[in-house]
C-alpha cells in the first residue's frame, strides 16, 4: 500500500503557506541519483514525517482519501504535490491509473510536482503529457543540463534540473535551452506561492 499525507498549510519558507503533500518512500525511483544521498527530504524533521506517512495510519492515508482531500481544496488553489516522494507507483514504475485519479481530483486546482521516474514505457509518458494538459503540472526532473535536453526532447512536460550548488545565475543547456534558477533561491521574499513558475505547463 502506498500512503499519502496532505499538510493544509506548509511552514516551509521556500513553498510559502500553501498545501503540500508527502508520499510514501517506496515511490522514489532508483533512477534518482539523490536516493542514495543528498535528498533534501531526508533532512531531520521532514524525514521523520516521511517515515510516519510511509508507515501508514494514523498519519498516512490511502489514495482515495487523499484524492478526496485534493478535490475539496478551494477552486484555483495552488498546491505542491510531493515535498517528499514521487508519482504513484513503486520504484521506477508509474501507476497510470492512480495518477489519473490524482489528476482528476486536481480539476480546477493548480497542483504541481516533479518526477525522477525514468518513464521507460510510452503509456507512462502519455500519462504525464495528459496530466499536464489537464492542469496538473508534472515537471520532469533531470540529473544535469545534458539530461534536461533529452527530457525536453520528449515534448511531454516542463523540465527541471539538478545544478551544482554554486550555480546561482541563469544558464543554458548544451542545446541552448534557458535554465532559470529557482527564484525562491535567487531572490529574497519569493516563494512557490508568489512565483508559481513550476505550476506552469
Short mmCIF file of N, CA, C and O in Angstrom, two decimals, residues 43-112:
data_model
loop_
_atom_site.label_atom_id
_atom_site.label_comp_id
_atom_site.label_asym_id
_atom_site.label_seq_id
_atom_site.Cartn_x
_atom_site.Cartn_y
_atom_site.Cartn_z
N UNK A 43 16.28 15.53 5.34
CA UNK A 43 16.59 16.38 6.48
C UNK A 43 15.75 15.95 7.67
O UNK A 43 14.63 15.44 7.51
N UNK A 44 16.23 16.18 8.85
CA UNK A 44 15.73 15.55 10.08
C UNK A 44 14.20 15.58 10.24
O UNK A 44 13.56 14.53 10.29
N UNK A 45 13.59 16.76 10.31
CA UNK A 45 12.16 16.83 10.63
C UNK A 45 11.30 16.27 9.50
O UNK A 45 10.36 15.51 9.75
N UNK A 46 11.58 16.64 8.26
CA UNK A 46 10.81 16.12 7.14
C UNK A 46 11.00 14.61 7.01
O UNK A 46 10.06 13.88 6.71
N UNK A 47 12.20 14.14 7.26
CA UNK A 47 12.47 12.71 7.18
C UNK A 47 11.63 11.93 8.18
O UNK A 47 11.08 10.86 7.86
N UNK A 48 11.50 12.45 9.39
CA UNK A 48 10.67 11.78 10.40
C UNK A 48 9.21 11.73 9.97
O UNK A 48 8.53 10.72 10.11
N UNK A 49 8.72 12.86 9.44
CA UNK A 49 7.34 12.91 8.94
C UNK A 49 7.16 11.92 7.81
O UNK A 49 6.17 11.17 7.75
N UNK A 50 8.12 11.88 6.89
CA UNK A 50 8.06 10.98 5.74
C UNK A 50 7.98 9.53 6.18
O UNK A 50 7.21 8.74 5.64
N UNK A 51 8.76 9.17 7.18
CA UNK A 51 8.73 7.80 7.69
C UNK A 51 7.36 7.45 8.25
O UNK A 51 6.86 6.34 8.05
N UNK A 52 6.73 8.40 8.94
CA UNK A 52 5.41 8.14 9.53
C UNK A 52 4.34 8.01 8.46
O UNK A 52 3.43 7.17 8.57
N UNK A 53 4.44 8.81 7.40
CA UNK A 53 3.50 8.68 6.29
C UNK A 53 3.69 7.32 5.61
O UNK A 53 2.72 6.62 5.31
N UNK A 54 4.93 6.94 5.39
CA UNK A 54 5.25 5.67 4.74
C UNK A 54 4.67 4.49 5.51
O UNK A 54 4.19 3.52 4.91
N UNK A 55 4.68 4.60 6.84
CA UNK A 55 4.19 3.51 7.69
C UNK A 55 2.67 3.39 7.69
O UNK A 55 2.14 2.34 8.09
N UNK A 56 1.97 4.43 7.24
CA UNK A 56 0.51 4.34 7.20
C UNK A 56 -0.15 4.97 8.40
O UNK A 56 0.33 5.97 8.95
N UNK A 57 -1.28 4.42 8.81
CA UNK A 57 -2.08 5.00 9.89
C UNK A 57 -1.26 5.20 11.16
O UNK A 57 -0.43 4.36 11.49
N UNK A 58 -1.50 6.30 11.89
CA UNK A 58 -2.59 7.25 11.64
C UNK A 58 -2.23 8.40 10.69
O UNK A 58 -3.11 9.16 10.30
N UNK A 59 -0.96 8.55 10.32
CA UNK A 59 -0.59 9.72 9.53
C UNK A 59 -0.83 9.53 8.03
O UNK A 59 -1.26 10.44 7.34
N UNK A 60 -0.52 8.35 7.50
CA UNK A 60 -0.69 8.10 6.09
C UNK A 60 -2.11 7.68 5.76
O UNK A 60 -2.76 6.95 6.52
N UNK A 61 -2.62 8.15 4.62
CA UNK A 61 -3.97 7.78 4.17
C UNK A 61 -3.86 7.18 2.76
O UNK A 61 -2.87 7.36 2.07
N UNK A 62 -4.90 6.47 2.35
CA UNK A 62 -4.85 5.84 1.03
C UNK A 62 -5.17 6.84 -0.07
O UNK A 62 -5.54 7.98 0.19
N UNK A 63 -5.04 6.40 -1.31
CA UNK A 63 -5.20 7.31 -2.44
C UNK A 63 -6.61 7.88 -2.53
O UNK A 63 -6.78 9.06 -2.85
N UNK A 64 -7.62 7.07 -2.25
CA UNK A 64 -9.00 7.56 -2.32
C UNK A 64 -9.22 8.69 -1.31
O UNK A 64 -9.83 9.72 -1.64
N UNK A 65 -8.74 8.50 -0.09
CA UNK A 65 -8.89 9.53 0.93
C UNK A 65 -8.09 10.78 0.56
O UNK A 65 -8.56 11.92 0.74
N UNK A 66 -6.90 10.57 0.06
CA UNK A 66 -6.05 11.69 -0.33
C UNK A 66 -6.69 12.47 -1.48
O UNK A 66 -6.74 13.71 -1.48
N UNK A 67 -7.19 11.75 -2.47
CA UNK A 67 -7.82 12.40 -3.62
C UNK A 67 -9.02 13.23 -3.20
O UNK A 67 -9.27 14.31 -3.74
N UNK A 68 -9.77 12.74 -2.22
CA UNK A 68 -10.93 13.48 -1.72
C UNK A 68 -10.49 14.79 -1.08
O UNK A 68 -11.16 15.83 -1.23
N UNK A 69 -9.36 14.76 -0.39
CA UNK A 69 -8.84 16.00 0.22
C UNK A 69 -8.41 17.00 -0.85
O UNK A 69 -8.63 18.20 -0.72
N UNK A 70 -7.80 16.50 -1.93
CA UNK A 70 -7.39 17.38 -3.03
C UNK A 70 -8.62 17.97 -3.71
O UNK A 70 -8.67 19.17 -4.01
N UNK A 71 -9.59 17.14 -3.97
CA UNK A 71 -10.82 17.62 -4.63
C UNK A 71 -11.53 18.68 -3.80
O UNK A 71 -12.23 19.54 -4.35
N UNK A 72 -11.35 18.63 -2.48
CA UNK A 72 -12.03 19.57 -1.58
C UNK A 72 -11.30 20.90 -1.43
O UNK A 72 -11.82 21.83 -0.80
N UNK A 73 -10.09 21.01 -2.00
CA UNK A 73 -9.36 22.28 -1.93
C UNK A 73 -10.14 23.36 -2.68
O UNK A 73 -10.88 23.06 -3.62
N UNK A 74 -9.99 24.63 -2.30
CA UNK A 74 -10.71 25.70 -2.98
C UNK A 74 -10.35 25.79 -4.47
O UNK A 74 -9.25 25.43 -4.89
N UNK A 75 -11.30 26.25 -5.25
CA UNK A 75 -11.07 26.44 -6.69
C UNK A 75 -9.84 27.32 -6.91
O UNK A 75 -9.67 28.36 -6.27
N UNK A 76 -8.97 26.90 -7.81
CA UNK A 76 -7.78 27.67 -8.14
C UNK A 76 -6.63 27.55 -7.15
O UNK A 76 -5.61 28.22 -7.31
N UNK A 77 -6.79 26.70 -6.12
CA UNK A 77 -5.75 26.58 -5.09
C UNK A 77 -4.43 26.04 -5.66
O UNK A 77 -4.39 24.99 -6.29
N UNK A 78 -3.35 26.75 -5.41
CA UNK A 78 -2.01 26.27 -5.73
C UNK A 78 -1.58 25.30 -4.64
O UNK A 78 -1.73 25.59 -3.45
N UNK A 79 -1.06 24.14 -5.03
CA UNK A 79 -0.55 23.19 -4.04
C UNK A 79 0.60 22.39 -4.63
O UNK A 79 0.67 22.16 -5.82
N UNK A 80 1.51 22.02 -3.76
CA UNK A 80 2.71 21.28 -4.16
C UNK A 80 2.53 19.82 -3.80
O UNK A 80 2.39 19.47 -2.62
N UNK A 81 2.52 18.96 -4.80
CA UNK A 81 2.47 17.53 -4.55
C UNK A 81 3.89 17.01 -4.37
O UNK A 81 4.78 17.31 -5.17
N UNK A 82 4.08 16.28 -3.29
CA UNK A 82 5.35 15.60 -3.02
C UNK A 82 6.50 16.52 -2.62
O UNK A 82 7.47 16.70 -3.35
N UNK A 83 6.38 17.09 -1.42
CA UNK A 83 7.57 17.67 -0.81
C UNK A 83 8.55 16.54 -0.54
O UNK A 83 9.75 16.76 -0.41
N UNK A 84 8.02 15.33 -0.47
CA UNK A 84 8.82 14.11 -0.36
C UNK A 84 8.05 13.00 -1.06
O UNK A 84 6.83 12.93 -0.95
N UNK A 85 8.77 12.14 -1.79
CA UNK A 85 8.11 11.08 -2.54
C UNK A 85 8.02 11.43 -4.01
O UNK A 85 8.47 12.49 -4.45
N UNK A 86 7.43 10.53 -4.78
CA UNK A 86 7.31 10.72 -6.23
C UNK A 86 5.90 10.34 -6.67
O UNK A 86 5.02 10.12 -5.83
N UNK A 87 5.70 10.26 -7.97
CA UNK A 87 4.38 9.94 -8.51
C UNK A 87 3.92 8.55 -8.05
O UNK A 87 4.74 7.71 -7.67
N UNK A 88 2.62 8.28 -8.11
CA UNK A 88 2.12 6.95 -7.71
C UNK A 88 2.82 5.83 -8.48
O UNK A 88 3.14 5.97 -9.67
N UNK A 89 3.07 4.74 -7.79
CA UNK A 89 3.77 3.60 -8.37
C UNK A 89 5.07 3.35 -7.63
O UNK A 89 5.76 4.30 -7.24
N UNK A 90 5.39 2.09 -7.43
CA UNK A 90 6.60 1.75 -6.68
C UNK A 90 7.84 1.88 -7.54
O UNK A 90 7.84 1.52 -8.72
N UNK A 91 8.90 2.41 -6.96
CA UNK A 91 10.19 2.50 -7.64
C UNK A 91 10.12 3.27 -8.94
O UNK A 91 9.54 4.36 -9.01
N UNK A 92 10.70 2.68 -10.00
CA UNK A 92 10.77 3.36 -11.29
C UNK A 92 9.44 3.38 -12.03
O UNK A 92 9.29 4.09 -13.03
N UNK A 93 8.45 2.63 -11.56
CA UNK A 93 7.17 2.45 -12.24
C UNK A 93 6.19 3.58 -11.92
O UNK A 93 6.12 4.06 -10.78
N UNK A 94 5.43 4.03 -12.92
CA UNK A 94 4.33 4.97 -12.71
C UNK A 94 3.02 4.19 -12.77
O UNK A 94 2.75 3.50 -13.76
N UNK A 95 2.21 4.28 -11.71
CA UNK A 95 0.88 3.69 -11.72
C UNK A 95 -0.04 4.66 -12.46
O UNK A 95 -0.51 5.65 -11.89
N UNK A 96 -0.27 4.40 -13.73
CA UNK A 96 -1.01 5.31 -14.59
C UNK A 96 -2.44 5.54 -14.10
O UNK A 96 -2.95 6.66 -14.12
N UNK A 97 -3.09 4.49 -13.63
CA UNK A 97 -4.45 4.62 -13.13
C UNK A 97 -4.51 5.50 -11.90
O UNK A 97 -5.41 6.35 -11.77
N UNK A 98 -3.57 5.32 -10.99
CA UNK A 98 -3.53 6.14 -9.77
C UNK A 98 -3.22 7.59 -10.10
O UNK A 98 -3.78 8.52 -9.52
N UNK A 99 -2.31 7.81 -11.06
CA UNK A 99 -2.00 9.17 -11.48
C UNK A 99 -3.24 9.84 -12.07
O UNK A 99 -3.53 11.00 -11.77
N UNK A 100 -3.98 9.11 -12.88
CA UNK A 100 -5.20 9.67 -13.46
C UNK A 100 -6.20 10.06 -12.37
O UNK A 100 -6.87 11.10 -12.47
N UNK A 101 -6.30 9.25 -11.33
CA UNK A 101 -7.20 9.56 -10.22
C UNK A 101 -6.78 10.86 -9.54
O UNK A 101 -7.62 11.70 -9.20
N UNK A 102 -5.50 11.04 -9.37
CA UNK A 102 -4.97 12.25 -8.75
C UNK A 102 -5.21 13.48 -9.64
O UNK A 102 -5.61 14.55 -9.16
N UNK A 103 -4.99 13.31 -10.94
CA UNK A 103 -5.19 14.41 -11.88
C UNK A 103 -6.66 14.82 -11.90
O UNK A 103 -6.99 16.02 -11.94
N UNK A 104 -7.56 13.86 -11.85
CA UNK A 104 -8.99 14.15 -11.82
C UNK A 104 -9.36 14.92 -10.55
O UNK A 104 -10.12 15.89 -10.60
N UNK A 105 -8.80 14.51 -9.42
CA UNK A 105 -9.07 15.21 -8.15
C UNK A 105 -8.58 16.64 -8.20
O UNK A 105 -9.16 17.54 -7.57
N UNK A 106 -7.54 16.90 -8.97
CA UNK A 106 -6.95 18.23 -9.07
C UNK A 106 -7.75 19.16 -10.00
O UNK A 106 -7.44 20.36 -10.09
N UNK A 107 -8.76 18.69 -10.65
CA UNK A 107 -9.54 19.51 -11.58
C UNK A 107 -9.97 20.82 -10.94
O UNK A 107 -10.58 20.83 -9.86
N UNK A 108 -9.60 21.93 -11.58
CA UNK A 108 -9.94 23.25 -11.04
C UNK A 108 -8.94 23.78 -10.03
O UNK A 108 -9.04 24.93 -9.59
N UNK A 109 -7.96 22.96 -9.66
CA UNK A 109 -6.90 23.38 -8.74
C UNK A 109 -5.61 23.59 -9.54
O UNK A 109 -5.57 23.37 -10.73
N UNK A 110 -4.54 24.00 -8.84
CA UNK A 110 -3.26 24.24 -9.51
C UNK A 110 -2.16 23.41 -8.85
O UNK A 110 -1.23 23.93 -8.26
N UNK A 111 -2.31 22.10 -8.96
CA UNK A 111 -1.30 21.21 -8.42
C UNK A 111 -0.07 21.16 -9.30
O UNK A 111 -0.16 21.24 -10.52
N UNK A 112 1.09 21.03 -8.67
CA UNK A 112 2.34 20.85 -9.43
C UNK A 112 3.27 19.93 -8.66
O UNK A 112 3.21 19.83 -7.43
#
